[in-house]
Amino acid sequence: MLNPTVVVFPYGEINISSQLLLYKTHLNHTYIVTEETPFHPVSHIWPDHPADRGELIIDEQIFTVTDCVVGAIDRTGELFIGADIPVKREEAGWQFVVVHQIDALIELRPSQTVMLRVDKDYQDSLSRAHSGAHLAALALNKVLHQDYWRKQPDRNDELGHHHFHRYAEETSFVSPDTCIDTYRLGKTLRKRGLNSDDVVTNLTVIEALVNQQLAIWLVTQAEIKMVCKGPYLTDSRYWTINLDATEICMPCGGTHINSLAQLISLTVQLKLDQAGQIIMTTQTKATKAA
Ligand SMILES: [Zn+2]
């Protein structure tokens, strides 16, 4: 029986050797699964955080990883990739794995060694944006909490503020040093108690307050830690940080920076699009390496 892929990216590992678990060729691609990987794959269910980039070194030949996705292996050893996966994560008899795609047809030997090397600069730029987006969402919830709800909704966030982000978020896209979140201000949200019209009217003020809050958090240089319930891709992982003297712990499968000291700036821009949705663009800038 195979195990799910052991993932080492939560620990900042970017360069490892591992044994081949299985591979499959299709058209001009070879899909390679190893026992362990430092590559963060894109999720087919919630594709907010793009796949890592990097290289595989096989028998001293270097191959660019052109995509990295989640795969699932059934009892017979058949590999299903991304959207072709027919089952949910808990399905008995299935193992979820990280699939590295290279654009070449190659043959591999059972259990042979593969070297995996992640493009650290690219991964770091995504990690900054993803951590920045979590902070931006918490700041937005905090700013809206006081003056923009006329009744209390069921859900509060980790800081005890009404969870606008959870209720209204439609999509989220992480890219290098930028994350774009889209929020829908629909009827449901209004029913839950949000004064949507006030939010729209005061968007510029809200943006300024969110940026003020982010600046306050940034100077704390708070540590960020990923807490993993186990070594495998499918084990729950949590993003943790201490803000406003509160231990925050939220489920997140992405890659992250390990301290706010890694950011020299973190800002958001709030805009209304033509469909009446709020677009929050979070931008991060790396502290120059010493
Ligand atoms: Zn996340």
mmCIF file of C-alpha atoms and ligand atoms in Angstrom:
data_model
loop_
_atom_site.group_PDB
_atom_site.id
_atom_site.type_symbol
_atom_site.label_atom_id
_atom_site.label_comp_id
_atom_site.label_asym_id
_atom_site.label_seq_id
_atom_site.Cartn_x
_atom_site.Cartn_y
_atom_site.Cartn_z
ATOM 1 C CA MET A 1 0.000 0.000 0.000
ATOM 2 C CA LEU A 2 1.359 3.403 -0.989
ATOM 3 C CA ASN A 3 1.455 6.423 1.300
ATOM 4 C CA PRO A 4 0.353 9.929 0.339
ATOM 5 C CA THR A 5 3.258 12.223 -0.578
ATOM 6 C CA VAL A 6 5.290 13.529 2.351
ATOM 7 C CA VAL A 7 5.454 17.311 1.925
ATOM 8 C CA VAL A 8 8.417 19.277 3.277
ATOM 9 C CA PHE A 9 7.499 22.790 2.047
ATOM 10 C CA PRO A 10 5.865 23.724 5.397
ATOM 11 C CA TYR A 11 9.361 23.510 6.903
ATOM 12 C CA GLY A 12 11.030 25.709 4.307
ATOM 13 C CA GLU A 13 12.871 22.831 2.619
ATOM 14 C CA ILE A 14 13.464 23.523 -1.043
ATOM 15 C CA ASN A 15 16.068 21.030 -2.113
ATOM 16 C CA ILE A 16 15.787 17.303 -1.465
ATOM 17 C CA SER A 17 16.385 13.865 -2.938
ATOM 18 C CA SER A 18 13.606 11.343 -2.866
ATOM 19 C CA GLN A 19 12.660 7.980 -4.268
ATOM 20 C CA LEU A 20 10.359 7.636 -7.219
ATOM 21 C CA LEU A 21 6.937 6.299 -6.271
ATOM 22 C CA LEU A 22 5.473 6.105 -9.744
ATOM 23 C CA TYR A 23 5.325 7.900 -13.057
ATOM 24 C CA LYS A 24 3.020 8.106 -16.024
ATOM 25 C CA THR A 25 3.404 9.514 -19.508
ATOM 26 C CA HIS A 26 0.727 11.253 -21.537
ATOM 27 C CA LEU A 27 1.169 13.087 -24.852
ATOM 28 C CA ASN A 28 4.507 14.862 -24.417
ATOM 29 C CA HIS A 29 4.407 14.969 -20.614
ATOM 30 C CA THR A 30 5.831 12.762 -17.920
ATOM 31 C CA TYR A 31 4.069 12.947 -14.550
ATOM 32 C CA ILE A 32 6.397 12.097 -11.707
ATOM 33 C CA VAL A 33 5.426 11.206 -8.142
ATOM 34 C CA THR A 34 8.088 10.891 -5.457
ATOM 35 C CA GLU A 35 7.799 9.788 -1.824
ATOM 36 C CA GLU A 36 8.628 13.286 -0.591
ATOM 37 C CA THR A 37 8.556 16.706 -2.195
ATOM 38 C CA PRO A 38 9.405 20.348 -1.433
ATOM 39 C CA PHE A 39 6.983 21.443 -4.218
ATOM 40 C CA HIS A 40 3.662 23.002 -3.275
ATOM 41 C CA PRO A 41 1.065 21.766 -5.775
ATOM 42 C CA VAL A 42 -1.914 23.775 -6.957
ATOM 43 C CA SER A 43 -5.206 22.448 -5.588
ATOM 44 C CA HIS A 44 -7.878 21.530 -8.152
ATOM 45 C CA ILE A 45 -10.607 22.263 -5.604
ATOM 46 C CA TRP A 46 -9.550 25.726 -4.445
ATOM 47 C CA PRO A 47 -6.802 26.858 -6.862
ATOM 48 C CA ASP A 48 -5.954 30.094 -5.021
ATOM 49 C CA HIS A 49 -2.241 29.402 -4.609
ATOM 50 C CA PRO A 50 -0.330 28.565 -7.807
ATOM 51 C CA ALA A 51 2.041 25.631 -8.159
ATOM 52 C CA ASP A 52 5.684 26.048 -7.261
ATOM 53 C CA ARG A 53 8.268 26.221 -10.000
ATOM 54 C CA GLY A 54 11.596 24.486 -10.095
ATOM 55 C CA GLU A 55 13.493 21.515 -11.467
ATOM 56 C CA LEU A 56 13.832 17.772 -11.184
ATOM 57 C CA ILE A 57 17.237 16.231 -11.660
ATOM 58 C CA ILE A 58 17.088 12.674 -12.884
ATOM 59 C CA ASP A 59 20.236 10.753 -13.794
ATOM 60 C CA GLU A 60 22.100 14.075 -13.897
ATOM 61 C CA GLN A 61 19.676 15.515 -16.418
ATOM 62 C CA ILE A 62 17.786 18.677 -15.454
ATOM 63 C CA PHE A 63 14.066 18.961 -16.262
ATOM 64 C CA THR A 64 11.947 22.052 -15.668
ATOM 65 C CA VAL A 65 8.778 21.366 -13.687
ATOM 66 C CA THR A 66 6.126 22.907 -15.941
ATOM 67 C CA ASP A 67 3.224 22.246 -13.574
ATOM 68 C CA CYS A 68 2.693 20.721 -10.171
ATOM 69 C CA VAL A 69 -0.753 19.450 -9.224
ATOM 70 C CA VAL A 70 -2.537 17.188 -6.792
ATOM 71 C CA GLY A 71 -3.046 13.614 -7.944
ATOM 72 C CA ALA A 72 -4.757 10.551 -6.506
ATOM 73 C CA ILE A 73 -3.820 6.900 -6.855
ATOM 74 C CA ASP A 74 -6.476 4.175 -6.678
ATOM 75 C CA ARG A 75 -6.093 0.629 -5.353
ATOM 76 C CA THR A 76 -4.766 -0.654 -8.662
ATOM 77 C CA GLY A 77 -2.032 1.988 -8.789
ATOM 78 C CA GLU A 78 -3.732 4.092 -11.457
ATOM 79 C CA LEU A 79 -2.861 7.802 -11.168
ATOM 80 C CA PHE A 80 -5.571 10.439 -11.641
ATOM 81 C CA ILE A 81 -4.501 14.054 -12.014
ATOM 82 C CA GLY A 82 -6.140 17.324 -10.922
ATOM 83 C CA ALA A 83 -9.720 17.693 -12.160
ATOM 84 C CA ASP A 84 -9.744 14.006 -13.237
ATOM 85 C CA ILE A 85 -9.653 12.844 -9.604
ATOM 86 C CA PRO A 86 -13.054 11.159 -9.144
ATOM 87 C CA VAL A 87 -13.075 10.984 -5.320
ATOM 88 C CA LYS A 88 -12.862 13.179 -2.232
ATOM 89 C CA ARG A 89 -9.813 13.226 0.006
ATOM 90 C CA GLU A 90 -11.149 10.821 2.628
ATOM 91 C CA GLU A 91 -12.057 8.093 0.134
ATOM 92 C CA ALA A 92 -10.810 4.724 1.444
ATOM 93 C CA GLY A 93 -8.180 3.033 -0.667
ATOM 94 C CA TRP A 94 -7.049 6.215 -2.414
ATOM 95 C CA GLN A 95 -3.793 8.072 -1.784
ATOM 96 C CA PHE A 96 -3.329 11.740 -2.561
ATOM 97 C CA VAL A 97 0.028 12.708 -4.001
ATOM 98 C CA VAL A 98 1.975 15.591 -5.500
ATOM 99 C CA VAL A 99 2.414 15.239 -9.269
ATOM 100 C CA HIS A 100 5.348 16.983 -10.963
ATOM 101 C CA GLN A 101 4.883 17.529 -14.687
ATOM 102 C CA ILE A 102 7.814 17.758 -17.078
ATOM 103 C CA ASP A 103 7.514 18.341 -20.805
ATOM 104 C CA ALA A 104 9.555 15.378 -21.966
ATOM 105 C CA LEU A 105 8.926 11.673 -22.378
ATOM 106 C CA ILE A 106 11.313 9.780 -20.167
ATOM 107 C CA GLU A 107 11.625 6.316 -18.685
ATOM 108 C CA LEU A 108 12.363 5.860 -15.015
ATOM 109 C CA ARG A 109 13.438 2.881 -12.923
ATOM 110 C CA PRO A 110 11.422 1.702 -9.903
ATOM 111 C CA SER A 111 12.467 3.501 -6.694
ATOM 112 C CA GLN A 112 15.193 5.465 -8.458
ATOM 113 C CA THR A 113 16.432 8.667 -6.860
ATOM 114 C CA VAL A 114 15.030 11.985 -8.054
ATOM 115 C CA MET A 115 16.433 15.330 -6.949
ATOM 116 C CA LEU A 116 13.833 18.039 -6.485
ATOM 117 C CA ARG A 117 14.798 21.696 -6.467
ATOM 118 C CA VAL A 118 12.244 24.462 -5.886
ATOM 119 C CA ASP A 119 12.654 27.990 -7.271
ATOM 120 C CA LYS A 120 12.953 29.672 -3.874
ATOM 121 C CA ASP A 121 12.577 33.274 -5.059
ATOM 122 C CA TYR A 122 9.294 32.440 -6.754
ATOM 123 C CA GLN A 123 8.007 30.404 -3.796
ATOM 124 C CA ASP A 124 8.971 33.241 -1.399
ATOM 125 C CA SER A 125 7.090 35.790 -3.509
ATOM 126 C CA LEU A 126 3.940 33.636 -3.266
ATOM 127 C CA SER A 127 4.486 33.031 0.449
ATOM 128 C CA ARG A 128 4.689 36.781 1.105
ATOM 129 C CA ALA A 129 1.483 37.411 -0.838
ATOM 130 C CA HIS A 130 -0.392 34.560 0.843
ATOM 131 C CA SER A 131 0.576 35.557 4.396
ATOM 132 C CA GLY A 132 -0.145 39.185 3.495
ATOM 133 C CA ALA A 133 -3.620 38.226 2.296
ATOM 134 C CA HIS A 134 -4.434 36.487 5.593
ATOM 135 C CA LEU A 135 -3.427 39.637 7.478
ATOM 136 C CA ALA A 136 -5.388 41.852 5.099
ATOM 137 C CA ALA A 137 -8.536 39.770 5.612
ATOM 138 C CA LEU A 138 -8.158 39.960 9.403
ATOM 139 C CA ALA A 139 -7.598 43.722 9.181
ATOM 140 C CA LEU A 140 -10.627 44.194 6.938
ATOM 141 C CA ASN A 141 -12.826 42.180 9.327
ATOM 142 C CA LYS A 142 -11.551 44.293 12.223
ATOM 143 C CA VAL A 143 -12.220 47.618 10.500
ATOM 144 C CA LEU A 144 -15.738 46.612 9.408
ATOM 145 C CA HIS A 145 -16.606 45.037 12.774
ATOM 146 C CA GLN A 146 -17.346 48.255 14.669
ATOM 147 C CA ASP A 147 -19.459 50.377 12.377
ATOM 148 C CA TYR A 148 -20.760 48.324 9.494
ATOM 149 C CA TRP A 149 -22.877 45.546 11.001
ATOM 150 C CA ARG A 150 -26.333 46.244 12.399
ATOM 151 C CA LYS A 151 -26.627 42.790 13.926
ATOM 152 C CA GLN A 152 -24.250 40.059 14.936
ATOM 153 C CA PRO A 153 -23.717 37.280 12.386
ATOM 154 C CA ASP A 154 -22.997 33.698 13.524
ATOM 155 C CA ARG A 155 -19.367 33.623 12.620
ATOM 156 C CA ASN A 156 -16.527 35.620 14.055
ATOM 157 C CA ASP A 157 -12.919 35.361 12.942
ATOM 158 C CA GLU A 158 -9.905 34.314 15.025
ATOM 159 C CA LEU A 159 -9.663 37.835 16.511
ATOM 160 C CA GLY A 160 -13.340 37.851 17.467
ATOM 161 C CA HIS A 161 -14.508 40.139 14.655
ATOM 162 C CA HIS A 162 -17.514 39.516 12.433
ATOM 163 C CA HIS A 163 -16.235 37.362 9.625
ATOM 164 C CA PHE A 164 -16.863 39.540 6.561
ATOM 165 C CA HIS A 165 -14.061 37.754 4.693
ATOM 166 C CA ARG A 166 -15.578 34.304 5.164
ATOM 167 C CA TYR A 167 -19.104 35.422 4.333
ATOM 168 C CA ALA A 168 -18.339 37.532 1.300
ATOM 169 C CA GLU A 169 -15.260 35.971 -0.333
ATOM 170 C CA GLU A 170 -15.902 34.738 -3.866
ATOM 171 C CA THR A 171 -12.399 34.102 -5.164
ATOM 172 C CA SER A 172 -8.802 34.559 -4.124
ATOM 173 C CA PHE A 173 -5.730 34.526 -6.360
ATOM 174 C CA VAL A 174 -2.192 34.556 -5.093
ATOM 175 C CA SER A 175 0.587 35.671 -7.450
ATOM 176 C CA PRO A 176 4.098 37.025 -6.781
ATOM 177 C CA ASP A 177 3.762 39.677 -4.032
ATOM 178 C CA THR A 178 0.095 40.212 -4.877
ATOM 179 C CA CYS A 179 -3.162 38.615 -3.825
ATOM 180 C CA ILE A 180 -6.525 39.543 -5.273
ATOM 181 C CA ASP A 181 -9.637 38.772 -3.229
ATOM 182 C CA THR A 182 -13.111 39.331 -4.601
ATOM 183 C CA TYR A 183 -16.005 39.964 -2.214
ATOM 184 C CA ARG A 184 -19.678 39.783 -3.094
ATOM 185 C CA LEU A 185 -22.017 42.123 -1.296
ATOM 186 C CA GLY A 186 -25.210 40.212 -2.012
ATOM 187 C CA LYS A 187 -28.631 40.025 -0.427
ATOM 188 C CA THR A 188 -27.551 37.269 1.959
ATOM 189 C CA LEU A 189 -24.825 39.413 3.454
ATOM 190 C CA ARG A 190 -27.260 42.285 3.892
ATOM 191 C CA LYS A 191 -29.677 39.905 5.642
ATOM 192 C CA ARG A 192 -26.890 38.746 7.907
ATOM 193 C CA GLY A 193 -26.542 42.317 9.071
ATOM 194 C CA LEU A 194 -23.924 44.050 6.934
ATOM 195 C CA ASN A 195 -24.669 47.642 5.961
ATOM 196 C CA SER A 196 -23.378 47.085 2.452
ATOM 197 C CA ASP A 197 -24.281 50.562 1.191
ATOM 198 C CA ASP A 198 -22.166 52.183 3.895
ATOM 199 C CA VAL A 199 -19.265 49.897 3.029
ATOM 200 C CA VAL A 200 -19.453 50.971 -0.612
ATOM 201 C CA THR A 201 -19.784 54.673 0.263
ATOM 202 C CA ASN A 202 -16.869 54.607 2.679
ATOM 203 C CA LEU A 203 -14.550 52.331 0.743
ATOM 204 C CA THR A 204 -11.691 54.865 0.680
ATOM 205 C CA VAL A 205 -11.906 55.407 4.437
ATOM 206 C CA ILE A 206 -12.032 51.657 5.040
ATOM 207 C CA GLU A 207 -8.984 51.169 2.823
ATOM 208 C CA ALA A 208 -7.023 53.756 4.824
ATOM 209 C CA LEU A 209 -8.004 52.124 8.132
ATOM 210 C CA VAL A 210 -7.043 48.659 6.895
ATOM 211 C CA ASN A 211 -3.661 49.993 5.819
ATOM 212 C CA GLN A 212 -3.188 51.646 9.208
ATOM 213 C CA GLN A 213 -3.920 48.351 10.944
ATOM 214 C CA LEU A 214 -1.548 46.456 8.667
ATOM 215 C CA ALA A 215 1.245 48.929 9.401
ATOM 216 C CA ILE A 216 0.693 48.428 13.147
ATOM 217 C CA TRP A 217 0.891 44.647 12.798
ATOM 218 C CA LEU A 218 3.930 44.823 10.544
ATOM 219 C CA VAL A 219 6.121 46.568 13.124
ATOM 220 C CA THR A 220 5.490 43.749 15.631
ATOM 221 C CA GLN A 221 7.585 41.484 13.357
ATOM 222 C CA ALA A 222 5.387 38.641 14.597
ATOM 223 C CA GLU A 223 6.513 35.105 13.921
ATOM 224 C CA ILE A 224 4.434 32.924 11.592
ATOM 225 C CA LYS A 225 4.507 29.170 12.074
ATOM 226 C CA MET A 226 2.943 26.393 10.080
ATOM 227 C CA VAL A 227 1.602 23.687 12.354
ATOM 228 C CA CYS A 228 1.133 20.339 10.616
ATOM 229 C CA LYS A 229 -1.010 17.512 11.951
ATOM 230 C CA GLY A 230 1.136 15.026 10.069
ATOM 231 C CA PRO A 231 3.757 14.736 7.307
ATOM 232 C CA TYR A 232 1.451 13.977 4.401
ATOM 233 C CA LEU A 233 -0.098 16.200 1.754
ATOM 234 C CA THR A 234 -3.568 15.332 3.064
ATOM 235 C CA ASP A 235 -2.831 16.110 6.723
ATOM 236 C CA SER A 236 -4.288 19.381 8.035
ATOM 237 C CA ARG A 237 -1.946 22.348 8.199
ATOM 238 C CA TYR A 238 -2.485 25.559 10.124
ATOM 239 C CA TRP A 239 -1.180 29.110 9.737
ATOM 240 C CA THR A 240 -0.406 30.522 13.177
ATOM 241 C CA ILE A 241 0.583 33.976 14.371
ATOM 242 C CA ASN A 242 0.136 36.152 17.454
ATOM 243 C CA LEU A 243 -1.699 39.415 16.717
ATOM 244 C CA ASP A 244 -3.265 41.801 19.228
ATOM 245 C CA ALA A 245 -2.102 39.441 22.012
ATOM 246 C CA THR A 246 -4.197 36.648 20.496
ATOM 247 C CA GLU A 247 -2.926 33.306 19.214
ATOM 248 C CA ILE A 248 -4.396 32.899 15.761
ATOM 249 C CA CYS A 249 -4.591 29.468 14.192
ATOM 250 C CA MET A 250 -6.347 29.006 10.880
ATOM 251 C CA PRO A 251 -6.388 26.086 8.472
ATOM 252 C CA CYS A 252 -4.288 26.797 5.373
ATOM 253 C CA GLY A 253 -2.463 24.550 2.951
ATOM 254 C CA GLY A 254 -0.347 27.232 1.293
ATOM 255 C CA THR A 255 3.277 28.265 1.713
ATOM 256 C CA HIS A 256 4.073 31.178 3.995
ATOM 257 C CA ILE A 257 6.795 33.475 5.279
ATOM 258 C CA ASN A 258 7.977 32.705 8.808
ATOM 259 C CA SER A 259 7.975 36.254 10.168
ATOM 260 C CA LEU A 260 6.457 39.640 9.412
ATOM 261 C CA ALA A 261 10.052 40.880 9.524
ATOM 262 C CA GLN A 262 10.305 39.501 5.969
ATOM 263 C CA LEU A 263 7.968 42.258 4.746
ATOM 264 C CA ILE A 264 8.992 45.870 4.400
ATOM 265 C CA SER A 265 5.524 46.830 3.269
ATOM 266 C CA LEU A 266 2.042 45.350 3.246
ATOM 267 C CA THR A 267 -0.817 47.375 1.801
ATOM 268 C CA VAL A 268 -4.249 46.897 0.315
ATOM 269 C CA GLN A 269 -6.301 48.677 -2.286
ATOM 270 C CA LEU A 270 -10.098 48.406 -2.250
ATOM 271 C CA LYS A 271 -12.100 48.979 -5.412
ATOM 272 C CA LEU A 272 -15.635 48.414 -6.543
ATOM 273 C CA ASP A 273 -15.970 46.597 -9.844
ATOM 274 C CA GLN A 274 -18.803 46.953 -12.359
ATOM 275 C CA ALA A 275 -20.707 44.042 -10.855
ATOM 276 C CA GLY A 276 -20.693 45.786 -7.477
ATOM 277 C CA GLN A 277 -18.106 43.447 -5.996
ATOM 278 C CA ILE A 278 -15.256 44.671 -3.840
ATOM 279 C CA ILE A 279 -11.832 43.824 -5.194
ATOM 280 C CA MET A 280 -9.149 43.802 -2.536
ATOM 281 C CA THR A 281 -5.615 43.850 -3.905
ATOM 282 C CA THR A 282 -3.020 43.032 -1.283
ATOM 283 C CA GLN A 283 0.571 43.896 -2.098
ATOM 284 C CA THR A 284 3.721 42.882 -0.288
ATOM 285 C CA LYS A 285 7.317 43.917 -0.602
ATOM 286 C CA ALA A 286 10.245 41.881 0.663
ATOM 287 C CA THR A 287 12.691 43.227 3.185
ATOM 288 C CA LYS A 288 16.057 43.303 1.449
ATOM 289 C CA ALA A 289 18.196 40.383 2.494
ATOM 290 C CA ALA A 290 20.908 41.494 4.898
HETATM 291 ZN ZN ZN B 1 -4.294 30.511 3.237
#
